[in-house]
Amino acid sequence: MKLSKAKLGIWIGLGVAILITLGISLYLILSEGNISDNNFKTILLEVDKALITTTFVGVIANIISENMLTVARNNKKLKEYGIENITAERLSRHDVKLMFGTKAAGYPYELKFMFISGNRFTDDRFSEIAEAIKHGCHLKMLIANPSEDEHYLDSTEKLSGQKTPYREQIAFTRGKLMELNKLAKENNWSGKVTLKYFKNEYRYNIRISAYDNGKGSSLIRCWTNYTPISQSPNSLSLCVFGSFDEEKSFQEGVNNEHSIITETSNSFDKIWDLYPEEDLG
């Protein structure tokens, strides 16, 4: 790692201070009892103490400032990518409102979810999903193909040590989506539910909500969970949240090709277009 001239100067200065401190300390130790002038000895001792304190504080401050600069640079880069928050926690109440909308703030016109099974999430957020569909949202759900001919689930299940077989989880999710689809039809909701199965394209679970910002463009919010293949998202995962406002980005001249949020959404769409819709009744 190359140091800037300013940083190099600081470290050289600290190095000189350390050498002077060591020199005075060594002199005081070796000359113990031989210095006749007590005032001179006192002055040297105080200078030594001051240098030790200053050097210690200087080294710590320099390390801290370097770390703060590194964090600042990382934060700037993350913001350029559209990332706003990284957490090890599950969705907060605020996240739930951002994802599914509210009566006051409005509802998303599209929800795009990609899981291996999605059973826990679909069950936990059934009412919020239903409310969004009721208000015109199109739910697009991508989950793994449960066919016995597809061996992706077999190998993934062995690695992750699932207590409930993935095919049972997927059957549960499908049942929940059929229930949502039935509610939408019986109550003439303006939204709809679509299910598709992917083969082996899964990398991490994706949850995307897209809102109409009222200016002919979209506000896209994305929550992505990064989970070790040997673990489940509920036991060990890292959630990355970010958003992309098309109108704001256009005004500011931001290139959405550098946005992880839009590229994640585009990646979902490419997988989505590969497969047919499943019959939900």
GROMACS .gro file of N, CA and C in nm, residues 21-136:
model
  348
   21THR      N    1   1.250   1.048   2.211
   21THR     CA    2   1.197   0.998   2.339
   21THR      C    3   1.284   0.886   2.394
   22LEU      N    4   1.319   0.791   2.305
   22LEU     CA    5   1.404   0.680   2.347
   22LEU      C    6   1.542   0.728   2.392
   23GLY      N    7   1.594   0.829   2.319
   23GLY     CA    8   1.725   0.883   2.352
   23GLY      C    9   1.728   0.948   2.490
   24ILE      N   10   1.627   1.030   2.518
   24ILE     CA   11   1.619   1.098   2.649
   24ILE      C   12   1.598   0.997   2.760
   25SER      N   13   1.509   0.898   2.734
   25SER     CA   14   1.481   0.796   2.836
   25SER      C   15   1.607   0.717   2.868
   26LEU      N   16   1.681   0.680   2.763
   26LEU     CA   17   1.804   0.604   2.783
   26LEU      C   18   1.907   0.687   2.861
   27TYR      N   19   1.917   0.815   2.827
   27TYR     CA   20   2.012   0.904   2.894
   27TYR      C   21   1.979   0.916   3.043
   28LEU      N   22   1.849   0.932   3.074
   28LEU     CA   23   1.807   0.944   3.214
   28LEU      C   24   1.837   0.817   3.293
   29ILE      N   25   1.816   0.700   3.226
   29ILE     CA   26   1.842   0.573   3.294
   29ILE      C   27   1.990   0.553   3.321
   30LEU      N   28   2.072   0.577   3.219
   30LEU     CA   29   2.217   0.556   3.232
   30LEU      C   30   2.284   0.660   3.321
   31SER      N   31   2.223   0.780   3.328
   31SER     CA   32   2.285   0.888   3.406
   31SER      C   33   2.225   0.903   3.544
   32GLU      N   34   2.146   0.805   3.588
   32GLU     CA   35   2.082   0.812   3.719
   32GLU      C   36   2.188   0.832   3.828
   33GLY      N   37   2.177   0.938   3.903
   33GLY     CA   38   2.271   0.967   4.012
   33GLY      C   39   2.392   1.047   3.968
   34ASN      N   40   2.409   1.068   3.836
   34ASN     CA   41   2.526   1.141   3.786
   34ASN      C   42   2.492   1.282   3.741
   35ILE      N   43   2.362   1.315   3.736
   35ILE     CA   44   2.322   1.449   3.694
   35ILE      C   45   2.316   1.537   3.818
   36SER      N   46   2.407   1.634   3.824
   36SER     CA   47   2.416   1.720   3.943
   36SER      C   48   2.310   1.827   3.947
   37ASP      N   49   2.268   1.870   3.830
   37ASP     CA   50   2.169   1.978   3.823
   37ASP      C   51   2.029   1.917   3.826
   38ASN      N   52   1.962   1.926   3.942
   38ASN     CA   53   1.828   1.868   3.955
   38ASN      C   54   1.726   1.936   3.865
   39ASN      N   55   1.742   2.066   3.844
   39ASN     CA   56   1.650   2.138   3.754
   39ASN      C   57   1.661   2.083   3.612
   40PHE      N   58   1.783   2.060   3.567
   40PHE     CA   59   1.804   2.006   3.433
   40PHE      C   60   1.743   1.866   3.422
   41LYS      N   61   1.763   1.787   3.529
   41LYS     CA   62   1.706   1.652   3.530
   41LYS      C   63   1.553   1.657   3.526
   42THR      N   64   1.497   1.750   3.602
   42THR     CA   65   1.351   1.764   3.605
   42THR      C   66   1.297   1.805   3.469
   43ILE      N   67   1.368   1.897   3.405
   43ILE     CA   68   1.326   1.943   3.272
   43ILE      C   69   1.329   1.828   3.172
   44LEU      N   70   1.440   1.751   3.175
   44LEU     CA   71   1.451   1.637   3.084
   44LEU      C   72   1.339   1.535   3.108
   45LEU      N   73   1.308   1.511   3.236
   45LEU     CA   74   1.204   1.416   3.272
   45LEU      C   75   1.067   1.461   3.221
   46GLU      N   76   1.037   1.589   3.236
   46GLU     CA   77   0.909   1.643   3.191
   46GLU      C   78   0.898   1.640   3.038
   47VAL      N   79   1.012   1.673   2.972
   47VAL     CA   80   1.015   1.667   2.826
   47VAL      C   81   0.991   1.523   2.779
   48ASP      N   82   1.054   1.430   2.849
   48ASP     CA   83   1.038   1.289   2.814
   48ASP      C   84   0.893   1.244   2.829
   49LYS      N   85   0.833   1.282   2.942
   49LYS     CA   86   0.692   1.248   2.964
   49LYS      C   87   0.602   1.306   2.855
   50ALA      N   88   0.628   1.433   2.822
   50ALA     CA   89   0.546   1.500   2.720
   50ALA      C   90   0.561   1.433   2.585
   51LEU      N   91   0.686   1.396   2.550
   51LEU     CA   92   0.710   1.330   2.421
   51LEU      C   93   0.645   1.192   2.416
   52ILE      N   94   0.654   1.118   2.529
   52ILE     CA   95   0.590   0.986   2.534
   52ILE      C   96   0.440   0.998   2.512
   53THR      N   97   0.378   1.093   2.583
   53THR     CA   98   0.233   1.114   2.570
   53THR      C   99   0.196   1.157   2.429
   54THR      N  100   0.271   1.255   2.377
   54THR     CA  101   0.242   1.309   2.243
   54THR      C  102   0.260   1.202   2.136
   55THR      N  103   0.367   1.124   2.148
   55THR     CA  104   0.393   1.020   2.049
   55THR      C  105   0.283   0.913   2.052
   56PHE      N  106   0.246   0.871   2.174
   56PHE     CA  107   0.141   0.770   2.188
   56PHE      C  108   0.010   0.819   2.126
   57VAL      N  109  -0.028   0.940   2.164
   57VAL     CA  110  -0.153   0.999   2.112
   57VAL      C  111  -0.144   1.016   1.961
   58GLY      N  112  -0.028   1.058   1.914
   58GLY     CA  113  -0.010   1.080   1.771
   58GLY      C  114  -0.025   0.953   1.691
   59VAL      N  115   0.036   0.843   1.741
   59VAL     CA  116   0.026   0.714   1.671
   59VAL      C  117  -0.119   0.666   1.667
   60ILE      N  118  -0.186   0.672   1.783
   60ILE     CA  119  -0.327   0.628   1.789
   60ILE      C  120  -0.414   0.714   1.698
   61ALA      N  121  -0.394   0.846   1.704
   61ALA     CA  122  -0.475   0.937   1.622
   61ALA      C  123  -0.453   0.911   1.474
   62ASN      N  124  -0.328   0.881   1.437
   62ASN     CA  125  -0.297   0.856   1.297
   62ASN      C  126  -0.364   0.727   1.248
   63ILE      N  127  -0.360   0.625   1.333
   63ILE     CA  128  -0.425   0.498   1.297
   63ILE      C  129  -0.576   0.518   1.283
   64ILE      N  130  -0.634   0.589   1.380
   64ILE     CA  131  -0.779   0.613   1.378
   64ILE      C  132  -0.818   0.695   1.255
   65SER      N  133  -0.741   0.799   1.225
   65SER     CA  134  -0.773   0.885   1.110
   65SER      C  135  -0.764   0.806   0.980
   66GLU      N  136  -0.664   0.717   0.973
   66GLU     CA  137  -0.650   0.635   0.853
   66GLU      C  138  -0.769   0.542   0.836
   67ASN      N  139  -0.813   0.482   0.949
   67ASN     CA  140  -0.930   0.394   0.944
   67ASN      C  141  -1.056   0.472   0.908
   68MET      N  142  -1.068   0.593   0.961
   68MET     CA  143  -1.185   0.676   0.931
   68MET      C  144  -1.187   0.714   0.784
   69LEU      N  145  -1.069   0.744   0.729
   69LEU     CA  146  -1.061   0.778   0.587
   69LEU      C  147  -1.098   0.657   0.501
   70THR      N  148  -1.054   0.538   0.544
   70THR     CA  149  -1.087   0.416   0.470
   70THR      C  150  -1.237   0.392   0.472
   71VAL      N  151  -1.299   0.407   0.590
   71VAL     CA  152  -1.445   0.391   0.601
   71VAL      C  153  -1.517   0.493   0.515
   72ALA      N  154  -1.468   0.619   0.516
   72ALA     CA  155  -1.531   0.724   0.436
   72ALA      C  156  -1.522   0.692   0.287
   73ARG      N  157  -1.405   0.643   0.244
   73ARG     CA  158  -1.389   0.608   0.102
   73ARG      C  159  -1.481   0.493   0.065
   74ASN      N  160  -1.491   0.392   0.155
   74ASN     CA  161  -1.580   0.279   0.129
   74ASN      C  162  -1.725   0.324   0.123
   75ASN      N  163  -1.765   0.410   0.217
   75ASN     CA  164  -1.903   0.460   0.220
   75ASN      C  165  -1.937   0.535   0.091
   76LYS      N  166  -1.842   0.614   0.044
   76LYS     CA  167  -1.865   0.689  -0.080
   76LYS      C  168  -1.886   0.594  -0.196
   77LYS      N  169  -1.804   0.489  -0.204
   77LYS     CA  170  -1.817   0.392  -0.312
   77LYS      C  171  -1.948   0.316  -0.302
   78LEU      N  172  -1.986   0.277  -0.181
   78LEU     CA  173  -2.112   0.205  -0.162
   78LEU      C  174  -2.230   0.291  -0.205
   79LYS      N  175  -2.226   0.420  -0.173
   79LYS     CA  176  -2.335   0.510  -0.211
   79LYS      C  177  -2.341   0.526  -0.363
   80GLU      N  178  -2.225   0.526  -0.427
   80GLU     CA  179  -2.222   0.533  -0.573
   80GLU      C  180  -2.290   0.411  -0.635
   81TYR      N  181  -2.277   0.298  -0.567
   81TYR     CA  182  -2.342   0.176  -0.614
   81TYR      C  183  -2.490   0.172  -0.579
   82GLY      N  184  -2.535   0.263  -0.494
   82GLY     CA  185  -2.675   0.267  -0.454
   82GLY      C  186  -2.702   0.198  -0.322
   83ILE      N  187  -2.598   0.152  -0.254
   83ILE     CA  188  -2.615   0.082  -0.126
   83ILE      C  189  -2.625   0.182  -0.012
   84GLU      N  190  -2.728   0.166   0.069
   84GLU     CA  191  -2.753   0.259   0.179
   84GLU      C  192  -2.728   0.199   0.317
   85ASN      N  193  -2.740   0.067   0.326
   85ASN     CA  194  -2.729   0.006   0.459
   85ASN      C  195  -2.691  -0.141   0.446
   86ILE      N  196  -2.606  -0.187   0.539
   86ILE     CA  197  -2.570  -0.329   0.548
   86ILE      C  198  -2.590  -0.371   0.692
   87THR      N  199  -2.667  -0.476   0.711
   87THR     CA  200  -2.699  -0.518   0.848
   87THR      C  201  -2.705  -0.670   0.857
   88ALA      N  202  -2.684  -0.720   0.979
   88ALA     CA  203  -2.696  -0.863   1.004
   88ALA      C  204  -2.832  -0.896   1.063
   89GLU      N  205  -2.918  -0.796   1.073
   89GLU     CA  206  -3.049  -0.815   1.134
   89GLU      C  207  -3.156  -0.847   1.029
   90ARG      N  208  -3.269  -0.897   1.076
   90ARG     CA  209  -3.382  -0.924   0.988
   90ARG      C  210  -3.451  -0.792   0.954
   91LEU      N  211  -3.550  -0.798   0.867
   91LEU     CA  212  -3.621  -0.677   0.826
   91LEU      C  213  -3.679  -0.604   0.946
   92SER      N  214  -3.654  -0.475   0.951
   92SER     CA  215  -3.712  -0.393   1.057
   92SER      C  216  -3.854  -0.351   1.014
   93ARG      N  217  -3.928  -0.290   1.106
   93ARG     CA  218  -4.061  -0.240   1.071
   93ARG      C  219  -4.052  -0.135   0.961
   94HIS      N  220  -3.946  -0.056   0.968
   94HIS     CA  221  -3.926   0.047   0.866
   94HIS      C  222  -3.902  -0.017   0.729
   95ASP      N  223  -3.821  -0.124   0.726
   95ASP     CA  224  -3.796  -0.196   0.601
   95ASP      C  225  -3.926  -0.252   0.543
   96VAL      N  226  -4.008  -0.308   0.630
   96VAL     CA  227  -4.136  -0.368   0.586
   96VAL      C  228  -4.224  -0.262   0.521
   97LYS      N  229  -4.228  -0.144   0.580
   97LYS     CA  230  -4.309  -0.035   0.522
   97LYS      C  231  -4.252   0.011   0.388
   98LEU      N  232  -4.120   0.018   0.380
   98LEU     CA  233  -4.056   0.058   0.254
   98LEU      C  234  -4.082  -0.045   0.145
   99MET      N  235  -4.081  -0.172   0.183
   99MET     CA  236  -4.097  -0.279   0.085
   99MET      C  237  -4.240  -0.292   0.035
  100PHE      N  238  -4.335  -0.297   0.129
  100PHE     CA  239  -4.473  -0.327   0.092
  100PHE      C  240  -4.564  -0.205   0.081
  101GLY      N  241  -4.515  -0.091   0.127
  101GLY     CA  242  -4.595   0.030   0.116
  101GLY      C  243  -4.695   0.047   0.229
  102THR      N  244  -4.755   0.163   0.231
  102THR     CA  245  -4.859   0.194   0.330
  102THR      C  246  -4.968   0.277   0.261
  103LYS      N  247  -5.080   0.291   0.330
  103LYS     CA  248  -5.189   0.371   0.275
  103LYS      C  249  -5.147   0.516   0.254
  104ALA      N  250  -5.068   0.567   0.347
  104ALA     CA  251  -5.025   0.707   0.339
  104ALA      C  252  -4.919   0.728   0.232
  105ALA      N  253  -4.822   0.636   0.225
  105ALA     CA  254  -4.709   0.654   0.132
  105ALA      C  255  -4.733   0.591  -0.005
  106GLY      N  256  -4.837   0.508  -0.016
  106GLY     CA  257  -4.863   0.441  -0.143
  106GLY      C  258  -4.805   0.300  -0.144
  107TYR      N  259  -4.841   0.225  -0.248
  107TYR     CA  260  -4.800   0.085  -0.258
  107TYR      C  261  -4.716   0.062  -0.384
  108PRO      N  262  -4.630  -0.039  -0.382
  108PRO     CA  263  -4.548  -0.067  -0.501
  108PRO      C  264  -4.635  -0.122  -0.614
  109TYR      N  265  -4.593  -0.095  -0.736
  109TYR     CA  266  -4.665  -0.153  -0.851
  109TYR      C  267  -4.609  -0.291  -0.885
  110GLU      N  268  -4.491  -0.323  -0.825
  110GLU     CA  269  -4.431  -0.453  -0.853
  110GLU      C  270  -4.344  -0.498  -0.736
  111LEU      N  271  -4.358  -0.626  -0.701
  111LEU     CA  272  -4.272  -0.691  -0.603
  111LEU      C  273  -4.205  -0.809  -0.672
  112LYS      N  274  -4.074  -0.816  -0.662
  112LYS     CA  275  -4.000  -0.925  -0.727
  112LYS      C  276  -3.917  -0.997  -0.620
  113PHE      N  277  -3.951  -1.124  -0.599
  113PHE     CA  278  -3.885  -1.202  -0.496
  113PHE      C  279  -3.819  -1.325  -0.558
  114MET      N  280  -3.697  -1.355  -0.514
  114MET     CA  281  -3.628  -1.476  -0.557
  114MET      C  282  -3.570  -1.547  -0.436
  115PHE      N  283  -3.615  -1.670  -0.415
  115PHE     CA  284  -3.569  -1.754  -0.305
  115PHE      C  285  -3.547  -1.896  -0.356
  116ILE      N  286  -3.485  -1.977  -0.272
  116ILE     CA  287  -3.484  -2.120  -0.303
  116ILE      C  288  -3.623  -2.175  -0.280
  117SER      N  289  -3.683  -2.142  -0.165
  117SER     CA  290  -3.821  -2.186  -0.138
  117SER      C  291  -3.913  -2.070  -0.101
  118GLY      N  292  -3.864  -1.977  -0.018
  118GLY     CA  293  -3.945  -1.860   0.019
  118GLY      C  294  -4.058  -1.889   0.114
  119ASN      N  295  -4.060  -2.007   0.176
  119ASN     CA  296  -4.175  -2.044   0.260
  119ASN      C  297  -4.188  -1.957   0.384
  120ARG      N  298  -4.077  -1.935   0.452
  120ARG     CA  299  -4.080  -1.856   0.576
  120ARG      C  300  -4.123  -1.712   0.547
  121PHE      N  301  -4.063  -1.652   0.445
  121PHE     CA  302  -4.092  -1.513   0.411
  121PHE      C  303  -4.238  -1.497   0.367
  122THR      N  304  -4.283  -1.586   0.281
  122THR     CA  305  -4.421  -1.578   0.230
  122THR      C  306  -4.522  -1.593   0.342
  123ASP      N  307  -4.492  -1.679   0.437
  123ASP     CA  308  -4.582  -1.701   0.549
  123ASP      C  309  -4.581  -1.580   0.644
  124ASP      N  310  -4.461  -1.531   0.675
  124ASP     CA  311  -4.448  -1.418   0.767
  124ASP      C  312  -4.509  -1.290   0.712
  125ARG      N  313  -4.498  -1.269   0.582
  125ARG     CA  314  -4.541  -1.143   0.519
  125ARG      C  315  -4.666  -1.159   0.432
  126PHE      N  316  -4.744  -1.260   0.461
  126PHE     CA  317  -4.863  -1.288   0.380
  126PHE      C  318  -4.958  -1.169   0.376
  127SER      N  319  -4.987  -1.111   0.491
  127SER     CA  320  -5.085  -1.000   0.498
  127SER      C  321  -5.033  -0.876   0.425
  128GLU      N  322  -4.903  -0.846   0.439
  128GLU     CA  323  -4.846  -0.730   0.369
  128GLU      C  324  -4.847  -0.750   0.217
  129ILE      N  325  -4.814  -0.872   0.174
  129ILE     CA  326  -4.818  -0.902   0.031
  129ILE      C  327  -4.960  -0.889  -0.022
  130ALA      N  328  -5.055  -0.943   0.052
  130ALA     CA  329  -5.196  -0.936   0.011
  130ALA      C  330  -5.243  -0.791  -0.002
  131GLU      N  331  -5.204  -0.708   0.093
  131GLU     CA  332  -5.245  -0.567   0.090
  131GLU      C  333  -5.187  -0.496  -0.032
  132ALA      N  334  -5.063  -0.528  -0.066
  132ALA     CA  335  -5.001  -0.467  -0.183
  132ALA      C  336  -5.072  -0.511  -0.311
  133ILE      N  337  -5.104  -0.640  -0.322
  133ILE     CA  338  -5.176  -0.691  -0.440
  133ILE      C  339  -5.314  -0.627  -0.450
  134LYS      N  340  -5.377  -0.611  -0.337
  134LYS     CA  341  -5.509  -0.547  -0.331
  134LYS      C  342  -5.505  -0.407  -0.393
  135HIS      N  343  -5.391  -0.341  -0.379
  135HIS     CA  344  -5.377  -0.204  -0.430
  135HIS      C  345  -5.301  -0.197  -0.563
  136GLY      N  346  -5.306  -0.306  -0.640
  136GLY     CA  347  -5.255  -0.301  -0.777
  136GLY      C  348  -5.116  -0.355  -0.800
   0.00000   0.00000   0.00000
